[in-house]
């Protein structure tokens, strides 16, 4: 089993889904300190005039004193309306209706204000739309025998070993965090994923790289997006 472990991000960029596509199982890493003003409660889309702006999910308890698993959305209905409102200028994009429905589905009120659950529903909805398998576990629900505190580079080999993973893949930007022998000593093959973000047509707007997956889906059909994931990815051995 090749494992990926990432924090629960809000409609993350395309490279996040490349990592999902190149792993067999996924751990939503929600057991450490929450960090406000990160990709966990916001992301970027095209601005109606030029550049980009944020879509965000306000929290009722945004604080470094909580764990990520404890983060609660302030008002889900309001957050959904805000996100959809900041997507209305995409109406001329060829797949606007499909993406609007995806956001509606992901952010529907299910009586649970958990930010983690909200973001996971977003990942599920996108993967289902693209036809990508998404076999995930939420770390705080696994009851793994993990220490309360570990150095940043130790969480991945420790969790991978606890779950019996034979391989672990991480975005190449985090390469310096990891000690390959920490994986090798546990019989885990460590790889890094390099992703070259594609350039695509965005109608009358100016292309901005690295925006939310919502932007990619507005302009490209699912088959084209999956092709981008495959062609833009390189796996590098540790």
Short mmCIF file of C-alpha atoms in Angstrom, two decimals:
data_model
loop_
_atom_site.label_atom_id
_atom_site.label_comp_id
_atom_site.label_asym_id
_atom_site.label_seq_id
_atom_site.Cartn_x
_atom_site.Cartn_y
_atom_site.Cartn_z
CA UNK A 1 0.00 0.00 0.00
CA UNK A 2 1.39 3.37 -1.07
CA UNK A 3 0.27 6.05 1.40
CA UNK A 4 -0.23 9.81 1.24
CA UNK A 5 -0.65 11.96 4.36
CA UNK A 6 -1.80 15.57 4.14
CA UNK A 7 -3.67 18.16 6.17
CA UNK A 8 -7.34 18.69 5.19
CA UNK A 9 -7.22 21.50 2.65
CA UNK A 10 -10.14 23.51 1.28
CA UNK A 11 -10.67 22.74 -2.43
CA UNK A 12 -6.88 22.49 -2.90
CA UNK A 13 -4.88 23.04 -6.04
CA UNK A 14 -4.47 20.47 -8.81
CA UNK A 15 -1.20 19.05 -7.48
CA UNK A 16 -3.00 17.85 -4.34
CA UNK A 17 -5.15 15.61 -6.52
CA UNK A 18 -2.07 14.39 -8.37
CA UNK A 19 -0.83 13.10 -5.03
CA UNK A 20 -4.16 11.36 -4.40
CA UNK A 21 -4.01 9.84 -7.89
CA UNK A 22 -0.54 8.41 -7.22
CA UNK A 23 -1.31 6.80 -3.85
CA UNK A 24 -3.41 3.81 -2.82
CA UNK A 25 -4.61 5.20 0.51
CA UNK A 26 -4.82 8.60 2.16
CA UNK A 27 -4.60 9.86 5.72
CA UNK A 28 -6.24 13.17 6.58
CA UNK A 29 -3.72 14.57 9.06
CA UNK A 30 -5.78 16.44 11.65
CA UNK A 31 -4.15 15.66 15.01
CA UNK A 32 -1.72 18.55 15.39
CA UNK A 33 -2.14 22.23 16.23
CA UNK A 34 -4.47 24.17 13.96
CA UNK A 35 -2.85 26.99 12.00
CA UNK A 36 -5.15 29.92 11.14
CA UNK A 37 -5.10 31.60 7.72
CA UNK A 38 -3.82 28.59 5.80
CA UNK A 39 -5.12 26.45 2.94
CA UNK A 40 -7.25 24.58 5.46
CA UNK A 41 -9.99 27.21 5.47
CA UNK A 42 -9.40 29.15 2.27
CA UNK A 43 -8.17 28.94 -1.30
CA UNK A 44 -7.81 31.14 -4.37
CA UNK A 45 -9.93 31.62 -7.48
CA UNK A 46 -9.87 34.16 -10.30
CA UNK A 47 -10.85 37.70 -9.38
CA UNK A 48 -13.74 39.10 -11.48
CA UNK A 49 -11.46 41.81 -12.89
CA UNK A 50 -7.84 40.71 -12.65
CA UNK A 51 -5.60 38.48 -10.59
CA UNK A 52 -7.13 36.32 -7.88
CA UNK A 53 -9.04 36.51 -4.62
CA UNK A 54 -9.80 34.19 -1.74
CA UNK A 55 -12.80 31.99 -1.14
CA UNK A 56 -12.87 31.18 2.56
CA UNK A 57 -14.73 29.29 5.27
CA UNK A 58 -14.90 31.35 8.50
CA UNK A 59 -14.40 29.41 11.70
CA UNK A 60 -16.12 29.74 15.06
CA UNK A 61 -12.93 28.84 16.94
CA UNK A 62 -9.93 29.75 14.78
CA UNK A 63 -7.00 29.54 17.18
CA UNK A 64 -3.59 27.95 17.60
CA UNK A 65 -4.88 26.59 20.92
CA UNK A 66 -7.00 23.89 19.19
CA UNK A 67 -6.15 20.83 17.17
CA UNK A 68 -7.17 20.74 13.53
CA UNK A 69 -9.74 18.05 14.35
CA UNK A 70 -11.50 20.54 16.65
CA UNK A 71 -11.93 23.35 14.09
CA UNK A 72 -15.60 24.27 13.63
CA UNK A 73 -17.21 26.20 10.78
CA UNK A 74 -18.92 29.38 11.99
CA UNK A 75 -21.96 29.18 9.73
CA UNK A 76 -22.05 26.64 6.94
CA UNK A 77 -24.95 28.19 5.03
CA UNK A 78 -23.22 31.56 5.02
CA UNK A 79 -19.91 30.02 3.97
CA UNK A 80 -21.57 28.16 1.10
CA UNK A 81 -23.31 31.32 -0.14
CA UNK A 82 -20.05 33.25 0.09
CA UNK A 83 -18.08 30.66 -1.90
CA UNK A 84 -20.77 30.36 -4.55
CA UNK A 85 -21.06 34.14 -4.73
CA UNK A 86 -17.35 34.45 -5.48
CA UNK A 87 -17.73 31.99 -8.34
CA UNK A 88 -20.57 33.74 -10.19
CA UNK A 89 -18.19 35.53 -12.60
CA UNK A 90 -17.30 32.07 -13.95
CA UNK A 91 -20.79 31.71 -15.44
CA UNK A 92 -19.41 31.79 -18.97
CA UNK A 93 -16.93 29.02 -18.21
CA UNK A 94 -17.97 25.79 -19.99
CA UNK A 95 -18.30 23.70 -16.80
CA UNK A 96 -19.70 26.29 -14.41
CA UNK A 97 -22.93 24.40 -13.71
CA UNK A 98 -21.08 21.17 -12.91
CA UNK A 99 -18.72 22.94 -10.51
CA UNK A 100 -21.55 24.88 -8.89
CA UNK A 101 -23.33 21.57 -8.22
CA UNK A 102 -20.11 20.08 -6.82
CA UNK A 103 -19.73 22.97 -4.35
CA UNK A 104 -23.38 22.74 -3.36
CA UNK A 105 -22.96 19.03 -2.69
CA UNK A 106 -19.73 19.42 -0.74
CA UNK A 107 -20.99 22.27 1.43
CA UNK A 108 -24.53 21.04 2.07
CA UNK A 109 -25.53 21.25 5.73
CA UNK A 110 -25.31 17.75 7.21
CA UNK A 111 -25.58 18.88 10.81
CA UNK A 112 -21.81 18.65 11.34
CA UNK A 113 -19.77 21.86 11.62
CA UNK A 114 -16.38 20.11 11.46
CA UNK A 115 -13.97 21.86 9.09
CA UNK A 116 -12.16 18.55 8.56
CA UNK A 117 -15.34 16.77 7.49
CA UNK A 118 -16.27 19.69 5.21
CA UNK A 119 -12.91 19.62 3.46
CA UNK A 120 -12.96 15.84 3.12
CA UNK A 121 -16.38 16.05 1.47
CA UNK A 122 -14.84 18.48 -1.00
CA UNK A 123 -12.03 16.04 -1.78
CA UNK A 124 -14.53 13.19 -2.14
CA UNK A 125 -16.76 15.18 -4.48
CA UNK A 126 -13.87 16.24 -6.73
CA UNK A 127 -12.42 12.72 -6.86
CA UNK A 128 -15.83 11.26 -7.69
CA UNK A 129 -16.28 13.86 -10.46
CA UNK A 130 -12.85 13.00 -11.90
CA UNK A 131 -13.24 9.25 -11.43
CA UNK A 132 -10.28 9.02 -9.04
CA UNK A 133 -10.30 6.39 -6.28
CA UNK A 134 -10.10 8.05 -2.86
CA UNK A 135 -9.57 5.60 -0.02
CA UNK A 136 -9.12 7.84 3.01
CA UNK A 137 -8.88 7.64 6.77
CA UNK A 138 -9.15 10.54 9.22
CA UNK A 139 -6.17 10.37 11.54
CA UNK A 140 -8.00 11.50 14.70
CA UNK A 141 -10.48 8.64 14.25
CA UNK A 142 -7.88 5.88 13.86
CA UNK A 143 -6.82 5.59 17.51
CA UNK A 144 -3.24 4.91 16.47
CA UNK A 145 -0.59 4.53 19.21
CA UNK A 146 1.15 7.81 18.35
CA UNK A 147 3.18 10.07 20.65
CA UNK A 148 1.66 13.44 21.55
CA UNK A 149 4.54 15.28 19.91
CA UNK A 150 6.90 14.35 17.11
CA UNK A 151 9.26 16.39 14.91
CA UNK A 152 7.57 17.35 11.61
CA UNK A 153 9.51 14.77 9.62
CA UNK A 154 8.67 11.89 11.97
CA UNK A 155 4.88 11.87 11.63
CA UNK A 156 4.87 10.33 8.16
CA UNK A 157 7.13 7.31 8.81
CA UNK A 158 5.46 6.68 12.17
CA UNK A 159 1.91 6.73 10.76
CA UNK A 160 2.94 4.80 7.64
CA UNK A 161 4.48 2.05 9.78
CA UNK A 162 1.44 1.93 12.08
CA UNK A 163 -0.82 1.37 9.07
CA UNK A 164 1.44 -1.21 7.44
CA UNK A 165 2.26 0.91 4.38
CA UNK A 166 4.93 -0.33 2.01
CA UNK A 167 5.41 3.09 0.41
CA UNK A 168 4.93 6.78 1.16
CA UNK A 169 4.68 9.68 -1.29
CA UNK A 170 5.10 13.35 -0.35
CA UNK A 171 5.15 16.55 -2.42
CA UNK A 172 8.74 17.31 -3.37
CA UNK A 173 8.56 20.72 -1.73
CA UNK A 174 8.74 19.03 1.66
CA UNK A 175 11.76 16.89 0.79
CA UNK A 176 14.10 18.50 3.33
CA UNK A 177 11.83 17.49 6.21
CA UNK A 178 12.36 13.78 5.72
CA UNK A 179 15.17 11.42 6.67
CA UNK A 180 15.14 8.51 4.16
CA UNK A 181 16.65 6.03 6.68
CA UNK A 182 13.64 6.65 8.97
CA UNK A 183 11.49 5.11 6.23
CA UNK A 184 13.96 2.48 5.05
CA UNK A 185 14.41 1.11 8.58
CA UNK A 186 10.67 0.46 8.65
CA UNK A 187 10.61 -1.17 5.22
CA UNK A 188 8.85 1.82 3.60
CA UNK A 189 9.76 3.06 0.11
CA UNK A 190 9.93 6.88 0.17
CA UNK A 191 9.12 8.85 -2.99
CA UNK A 192 8.58 12.51 -3.76
CA UNK A 193 6.05 13.85 -6.22
CA UNK A 194 6.99 16.72 -8.50
CA UNK A 195 4.06 18.41 -10.24
CA UNK A 196 4.28 20.87 -13.13
CA UNK A 197 1.10 22.92 -13.11
CA UNK A 198 -0.39 23.13 -16.62
CA UNK A 199 -1.47 26.29 -18.38
CA UNK A 200 -5.03 26.23 -19.76
CA UNK A 201 -7.46 28.60 -21.45
CA UNK A 202 -9.51 30.78 -19.08
CA UNK A 203 -11.72 32.70 -21.48
CA UNK A 204 -11.32 36.47 -21.27
CA UNK A 205 -9.33 36.27 -18.01
CA UNK A 206 -5.58 36.19 -17.47
CA UNK A 207 -4.35 32.75 -16.39
CA UNK A 208 -3.18 32.45 -12.78
CA UNK A 209 -1.20 29.33 -11.80
CA UNK A 210 -1.83 27.32 -8.66
CA UNK A 211 -5.45 28.30 -8.03
CA UNK A 212 -8.05 26.09 -6.39
CA UNK A 213 -9.15 22.94 -8.18
CA UNK A 214 -12.44 24.80 -8.68
CA UNK A 215 -10.76 27.04 -11.27
CA UNK A 216 -9.29 24.07 -13.14
CA UNK A 217 -12.68 22.32 -13.24
CA UNK A 218 -14.47 25.42 -14.54
CA UNK A 219 -12.44 25.40 -17.76
CA UNK A 220 -11.58 21.75 -18.38
CA UNK A 221 -13.62 18.56 -18.70
CA UNK A 222 -12.83 15.69 -16.28
CA UNK A 223 -10.92 13.67 -18.88
CA UNK A 224 -8.65 16.62 -19.63
CA UNK A 225 -8.02 17.23 -15.92
CA UNK A 226 -7.04 13.60 -15.33
CA UNK A 227 -4.69 13.83 -18.32
CA UNK A 228 -3.11 16.93 -16.72
CA UNK A 229 -2.58 14.95 -13.52
CA UNK A 230 -0.83 12.14 -15.35
CA UNK A 231 1.30 14.23 -17.69
CA UNK A 232 2.37 16.81 -15.10
CA UNK A 233 3.60 14.35 -12.48
CA UNK A 234 7.04 12.90 -11.90
CA UNK A 235 7.81 10.53 -9.00
CA UNK A 236 11.33 10.88 -7.64
CA UNK A 237 13.06 8.33 -5.42
CA UNK A 238 14.45 9.52 -2.08
#
